[in-house]
Amino acid sequence: MKFSELANYFERLEATTKRNEMVALLAELFKSLTPQEIEKVAYLCQERLVPNYEKIEFGISEKLLAKSLAKALARDEEELWNLYKEVGDLGLLAQSYIGEGKDKLEVLEVYNRLMDIATTVGKGSIEKKTDKLAELLSLSSGKEAKYISRIVLGRLRLGIGDPTILDAFSYAYSGDKSLRPVIERAYNLCSDLGLVGFTLFSKGLEAIRDFKVQVGKPIRMALAERLPSAEEIISKIGKCSVEPKFDGFRCQIHKDGDRIKIFSRNLEDNTDMFPDLIEGARKQIDAESAIIEGEALAFNEEAQEFFPFQVTVQRKRKYEIETIMADLPLKLFAFDLLYVDGEDYTPRPYIERRERLKNLILPGNVIMIADSIITDNPKELNLFFENAIGSGLEGIVAKRLDAPYQAGARNFNWIKLKRSYKGELSDTVDLVIIGYYVGRGARAKFGIGSLLAGVYDPDTDAFKTVAKIGSGLTEDEWVKMKGLLDEIKVNSKPSRVISILEPDVWVEPKYVVEVRADEITRSPVHTAGKDGEELGYALRFPRVERFVRIDRRPEDATTVQEILEMYNMQRKIEVKE
Ligand code: ATP
């Protein structure tokens, strides 16, 4: 396909906010592409060149783009920069100055050139990147240049999330969304939309049905549901395994010979941050290749105890790793096994995975197996829970004995039970910031007074509001928050946001904060759970408990469904009291 045709599709996608139309347009687009083009376009639609978990960034700032554009147009750089200041959008500027064009470029050629630009590193790379981008822009028509500019700046903002692409694959292949579950299963096993699209359209549906876990590609993590008591857990899943809930960060470790990769909860490649875990995995995983999961915690050698989360999280950094590693060595409590030496363990029951995990980990001082009990007695479960709390842990996770590892799913195969705070919701929620209000009163001087925040609705691939948050941040944090949000502010409501309230400033749904509240109430002004005339749901007295969570993508936020479940759970507790 010609890149100009793709640009036309981008333009049509940009013009609609209706998800059905978006899916239909994308399906039409995928139908007219080769499998290889589908792979690349699936990434490009999300301003990327590779799957989310791979780290390739363009490294192109507005200044650099303006420089390339000036070069392509043989105009003065400063003059162009001043024009940009007036227009406010380099993409539009590129379009109007380049004008009608030649439409020569193919999609794959543009992709390859963009890849070349993104992977140009080292000495003199800025100069080289600018030249290469200038060359690409000089080959483009105005419309093509507009979208190339937006892609390299990460400002395509078509509002296309993963579920929308998965639906479009299904429509393109079969004319309806019936294949979504099987396509999604493959996606959950590799987290790579391009690979899934390529496999479906080059090898067919059977290959997707047969899709297997691959070492090196992160598996979307299984998540836990909540229940308020040991009794309810036992009555829900019967005899189960109970493990401590460690408060560190989740790691999915992939071992392929001597090569180790470590993925975070939101599937980022964190390998470089954890040399100690890598060493541990090399020494202690007794297999040629394997994928295990566990929770990493910083260990205080002096006191021989684990540090709290606030300390552990300091290990998540990119610089001076050696120094911090010496102060805060990590240990990993392994709790699941997903793959060993050619064998996909995800379909196998928990109990079998755990047995194999125990044999797989050799004794050593980095990786340990989380201890557990198997019980169908609520009293025994409670005792284990109290012990866990007593030793400073968050609570417990109960696991259904016969459950497979369901990649990407949050369900009752795992149930978490945490300390409950009297009169408050027993759990915090993770909300996506979608806008802010400029401050009044004391906070007016910061220009930010409260946040409009929402939950994720995977069915419609949209963010729906649930709270206006005005507390929980220090003055410094408000200032920092405004800085972060101003970088991603947009002129109008983003297409994936559903909101009745209008904040003073809309932002791209990107940052997730952890929020505590007193309770969930019904509300006419919030859209989470709102169905036609029915009321939505809102958090009462919400406050930020943890500043922007770097381990969460917006789609990892609490879902509408979870809010409904927490609301029902709260009502049950009220009735009991
Ligand atoms: P929370 O915010 O409560 O930590 P979460 O949104 O990170 O929850 P949940 O699915 O709600 O994720 O809880 C499961 C998380 O608990 C896992 O992601 C993992 O990081 C952590 N965890 C700690 N100990 C265990 C364990 N023994 N088994 C499974 N997960 C565990």
PDB file of N, CA, C and O in Angstrom, residues 318-346:
ATOM      1  N   LYS A 318      17.112   3.946  36.421  1.00  0.00           N
ATOM      2  CA  LYS A 318      17.950   3.596  35.274  1.00  0.00           C
ATOM      3  C   LYS A 318      19.421   3.916  35.489  1.00  0.00           C
ATOM      4  O   LYS A 318      20.266   3.452  34.746  1.00  0.00           O
ATOM      5  N   TYR A 319      19.710   4.747  36.489  1.00  0.00           N
ATOM      6  CA  TYR A 319      21.088   5.186  36.641  1.00  0.00           C
ATOM      7  C   TYR A 319      21.661   4.762  37.993  1.00  0.00           C
ATOM      8  O   TYR A 319      20.920   4.482  38.931  1.00  0.00           O
ATOM      9  N   GLU A 320      22.961   4.741  38.068  1.00  0.00           N
ATOM     10  CA  GLU A 320      23.678   4.369  39.296  1.00  0.00           C
ATOM     11  C   GLU A 320      23.116   3.100  39.921  1.00  0.00           C
ATOM     12  O   GLU A 320      22.893   3.000  41.127  1.00  0.00           O
ATOM     13  N   ILE A 321      22.920   2.147  39.069  1.00  0.00           N
ATOM     14  CA  ILE A 321      22.308   0.895  39.527  1.00  0.00           C
ATOM     15  C   ILE A 321      23.224   0.136  40.489  1.00  0.00           C
ATOM     16  O   ILE A 321      22.779  -0.405  41.498  1.00  0.00           O
ATOM     17  N   GLU A 322      24.518   0.157  40.169  1.00  0.00           N
ATOM     18  CA  GLU A 322      25.453  -0.599  41.009  1.00  0.00           C
ATOM     19  C   GLU A 322      25.417  -0.110  42.467  1.00  0.00           C
ATOM     20  O   GLU A 322      25.416  -0.911  43.394  1.00  0.00           O
ATOM     21  N   THR A 323      25.374   1.224  42.652  1.00  0.00           N
ATOM     22  CA  THR A 323      25.368   1.778  44.010  1.00  0.00           C
ATOM     23  C   THR A 323      24.113   1.362  44.761  1.00  0.00           C
ATOM     24  O   THR A 323      24.178   0.871  45.887  1.00  0.00           O
ATOM     25  N   ILE A 324      22.979   1.564  44.114  1.00  0.00           N
ATOM     26  CA  ILE A 324      21.727   1.281  44.810  1.00  0.00           C
ATOM     27  C   ILE A 324      21.562  -0.224  45.042  1.00  0.00           C
ATOM     28  O   ILE A 324      20.994  -0.665  46.033  1.00  0.00           O
ATOM     29  N   MET A 325      22.157  -1.014  44.145  1.00  0.00           N
ATOM     30  CA  MET A 325      22.058  -2.469  44.290  1.00  0.00           C
ATOM     31  C   MET A 325      22.800  -2.924  45.546  1.00  0.00           C
ATOM     32  O   MET A 325      22.351  -3.828  46.249  1.00  0.00           O
ATOM     33  N   ALA A 326      23.924  -2.254  45.833  1.00  0.00           N
ATOM     34  CA  ALA A 326      24.684  -2.635  47.018  1.00  0.00           C
ATOM     35  C   ALA A 326      23.901  -2.295  48.286  1.00  0.00           C
ATOM     36  O   ALA A 326      23.899  -3.052  49.259  1.00  0.00           O
ATOM     37  N   ASP A 327      23.185  -1.158  48.270  1.00  0.00           N
ATOM     38  CA  ASP A 327      22.414  -0.753  49.455  1.00  0.00           C
ATOM     39  C   ASP A 327      21.126  -1.543  49.602  1.00  0.00           C
ATOM     40  O   ASP A 327      20.691  -1.831  50.709  1.00  0.00           O
ATOM     41  N   LEU A 328      20.507  -1.816  48.488  1.00  0.00           N
ATOM     42  CA  LEU A 328      19.187  -2.459  48.536  1.00  0.00           C
ATOM     43  C   LEU A 328      19.164  -3.717  47.662  1.00  0.00           C
ATOM     44  O   LEU A 328      18.546  -3.725  46.596  1.00  0.00           O
ATOM     45  N   PRO A 329      19.832  -4.767  48.085  1.00  0.00           N
ATOM     46  CA  PRO A 329      19.818  -5.979  47.258  1.00  0.00           C
ATOM     47  C   PRO A 329      18.405  -6.556  47.178  1.00  0.00           C
ATOM     48  O   PRO A 329      17.638  -6.453  48.132  1.00  0.00           O
ATOM     49  N   LEU A 330      18.085  -7.116  46.027  1.00  0.00           N
ATOM     50  CA  LEU A 330      16.730  -7.644  45.854  1.00  0.00           C
ATOM     51  C   LEU A 330      16.667  -9.156  46.066  1.00  0.00           C
ATOM     52  O   LEU A 330      17.622  -9.864  45.777  1.00  0.00           O
ATOM     53  N   LYS A 331      15.529  -9.580  46.568  1.00  0.00           N
ATOM     54  CA  LYS A 331      15.231 -11.013  46.594  1.00  0.00           C
ATOM     55  C   LYS A 331      13.904 -11.202  45.877  1.00  0.00           C
ATOM     56  O   LYS A 331      13.079 -10.296  45.823  1.00  0.00           O
ATOM     57  N   LEU A 332      13.735 -12.381  45.325  1.00  0.00           N
ATOM     58  CA  LEU A 332      12.501 -12.638  44.589  1.00  0.00           C
ATOM     59  C   LEU A 332      11.752 -13.799  45.220  1.00  0.00           C
ATOM     60  O   LEU A 332      12.311 -14.882  45.398  1.00  0.00           O
ATOM     61  N   PHE A 333      10.478 -13.544  45.558  1.00  0.00           N
ATOM     62  CA  PHE A 333       9.614 -14.641  45.982  1.00  0.00           C
ATOM     63  C   PHE A 333       8.905 -15.174  44.747  1.00  0.00           C
ATOM     64  O   PHE A 333       7.995 -14.528  44.219  1.00  0.00           O
ATOM     65  N   ALA A 334       9.355 -16.322  44.265  1.00  0.00           N
ATOM     66  CA  ALA A 334       8.742 -16.879  43.054  1.00  0.00           C
ATOM     67  C   ALA A 334       7.400 -17.478  43.427  1.00  0.00           C
ATOM     68  O   ALA A 334       7.273 -18.147  44.451  1.00  0.00           O
ATOM     69  N   PHE A 335       6.357 -17.182  42.622  1.00  0.00           N
ATOM     70  CA  PHE A 335       5.050 -17.774  42.923  1.00  0.00           C
ATOM     71  C   PHE A 335       4.385 -18.463  41.742  1.00  0.00           C
ATOM     72  O   PHE A 335       3.344 -19.075  41.898  1.00  0.00           O
ATOM     73  N   ASP A 336       4.971 -18.370  40.544  1.00  0.00           N
ATOM     74  CA  ASP A 336       4.323 -19.102  39.443  1.00  0.00           C
ATOM     75  C   ASP A 336       5.329 -19.485  38.370  1.00  0.00           C
ATOM     76  O   ASP A 336       6.396 -18.889  38.260  1.00  0.00           O
ATOM     77  N   LEU A 337       4.924 -20.500  37.618  1.00  0.00           N
ATOM     78  CA  LEU A 337       5.770 -21.019  36.553  1.00  0.00           C
ATOM     79  C   LEU A 337       4.939 -21.093  35.283  1.00  0.00           C
ATOM     80  O   LEU A 337       3.843 -21.667  35.294  1.00  0.00           O
ATOM     81  N   LEU A 338       5.427 -20.506  34.193  1.00  0.00           N
ATOM     82  CA  LEU A 338       4.605 -20.432  32.980  1.00  0.00           C
ATOM     83  C   LEU A 338       5.166 -21.252  31.828  1.00  0.00           C
ATOM     84  O   LEU A 338       4.448 -21.589  30.880  1.00  0.00           O
ATOM     85  N   TYR A 339       6.430 -21.590  31.921  1.00  0.00           N
ATOM     86  CA  TYR A 339       7.061 -22.287  30.787  1.00  0.00           C
ATOM     87  C   TYR A 339       8.367 -22.912  31.250  1.00  0.00           C
ATOM     88  O   TYR A 339       9.104 -22.310  32.010  1.00  0.00           O
ATOM     89  N   VAL A 340       8.602 -24.150  30.801  1.00  0.00           N
ATOM     90  CA  VAL A 340       9.918 -24.757  31.036  1.00  0.00           C
ATOM     91  C   VAL A 340      10.315 -25.608  29.838  1.00  0.00           C
ATOM     92  O   VAL A 340       9.536 -26.472  29.402  1.00  0.00           O
ATOM     93  N   ASP A 341      11.501 -25.388  29.315  1.00  0.00           N
ATOM     94  CA  ASP A 341      12.091 -26.219  28.273  1.00  0.00           C
ATOM     95  C   ASP A 341      11.089 -26.746  27.243  1.00  0.00           C
ATOM     96  O   ASP A 341      10.869 -27.963  27.119  1.00  0.00           O
ATOM     97  N   GLY A 342      10.473 -25.841  26.524  1.00  0.00           N
ATOM     98  CA  GLY A 342       9.582 -26.252  25.424  1.00  0.00           C
ATOM     99  C   GLY A 342       8.164 -26.578  25.861  1.00  0.00           C
ATOM    100  O   GLY A 342       7.288 -26.825  25.039  1.00  0.00           O
ATOM    101  N   GLU A 343       7.916 -26.550  27.146  1.00  0.00           N
ATOM    102  CA  GLU A 343       6.600 -26.935  27.654  1.00  0.00           C
ATOM    103  C   GLU A 343       5.849 -25.692  28.148  1.00  0.00           C
ATOM    104  O   GLU A 343       6.312 -25.013  29.059  1.00  0.00           O
ATOM    105  N   ASP A 344       4.686 -25.417  27.512  1.00  0.00           N
ATOM    106  CA  ASP A 344       3.850 -24.290  27.948  1.00  0.00           C
ATOM    107  C   ASP A 344       3.067 -24.735  29.188  1.00  0.00           C
ATOM    108  O   ASP A 344       2.213 -25.614  29.107  1.00  0.00           O
ATOM    109  N   TYR A 345       3.370 -24.123  30.316  1.00  0.00           N
ATOM    110  CA  TYR A 345       2.683 -24.522  31.560  1.00  0.00           C
ATOM    111  C   TYR A 345       1.416 -23.724  31.821  1.00  0.00           C
ATOM    112  O   TYR A 345       0.693 -24.027  32.757  1.00  0.00           O
ATOM    113  N   THR A 346       1.140 -22.685  31.018  1.00  0.00           N
ATOM    114  CA  THR A 346      -0.013 -21.835  31.354  1.00  0.00           C
ATOM    115  C   THR A 346      -1.348 -22.590  31.400  1.00  0.00           C
ATOM    116  O   THR A 346      -2.200 -22.249  32.211  1.00  0.00           O
TER     117      THR A 346
END
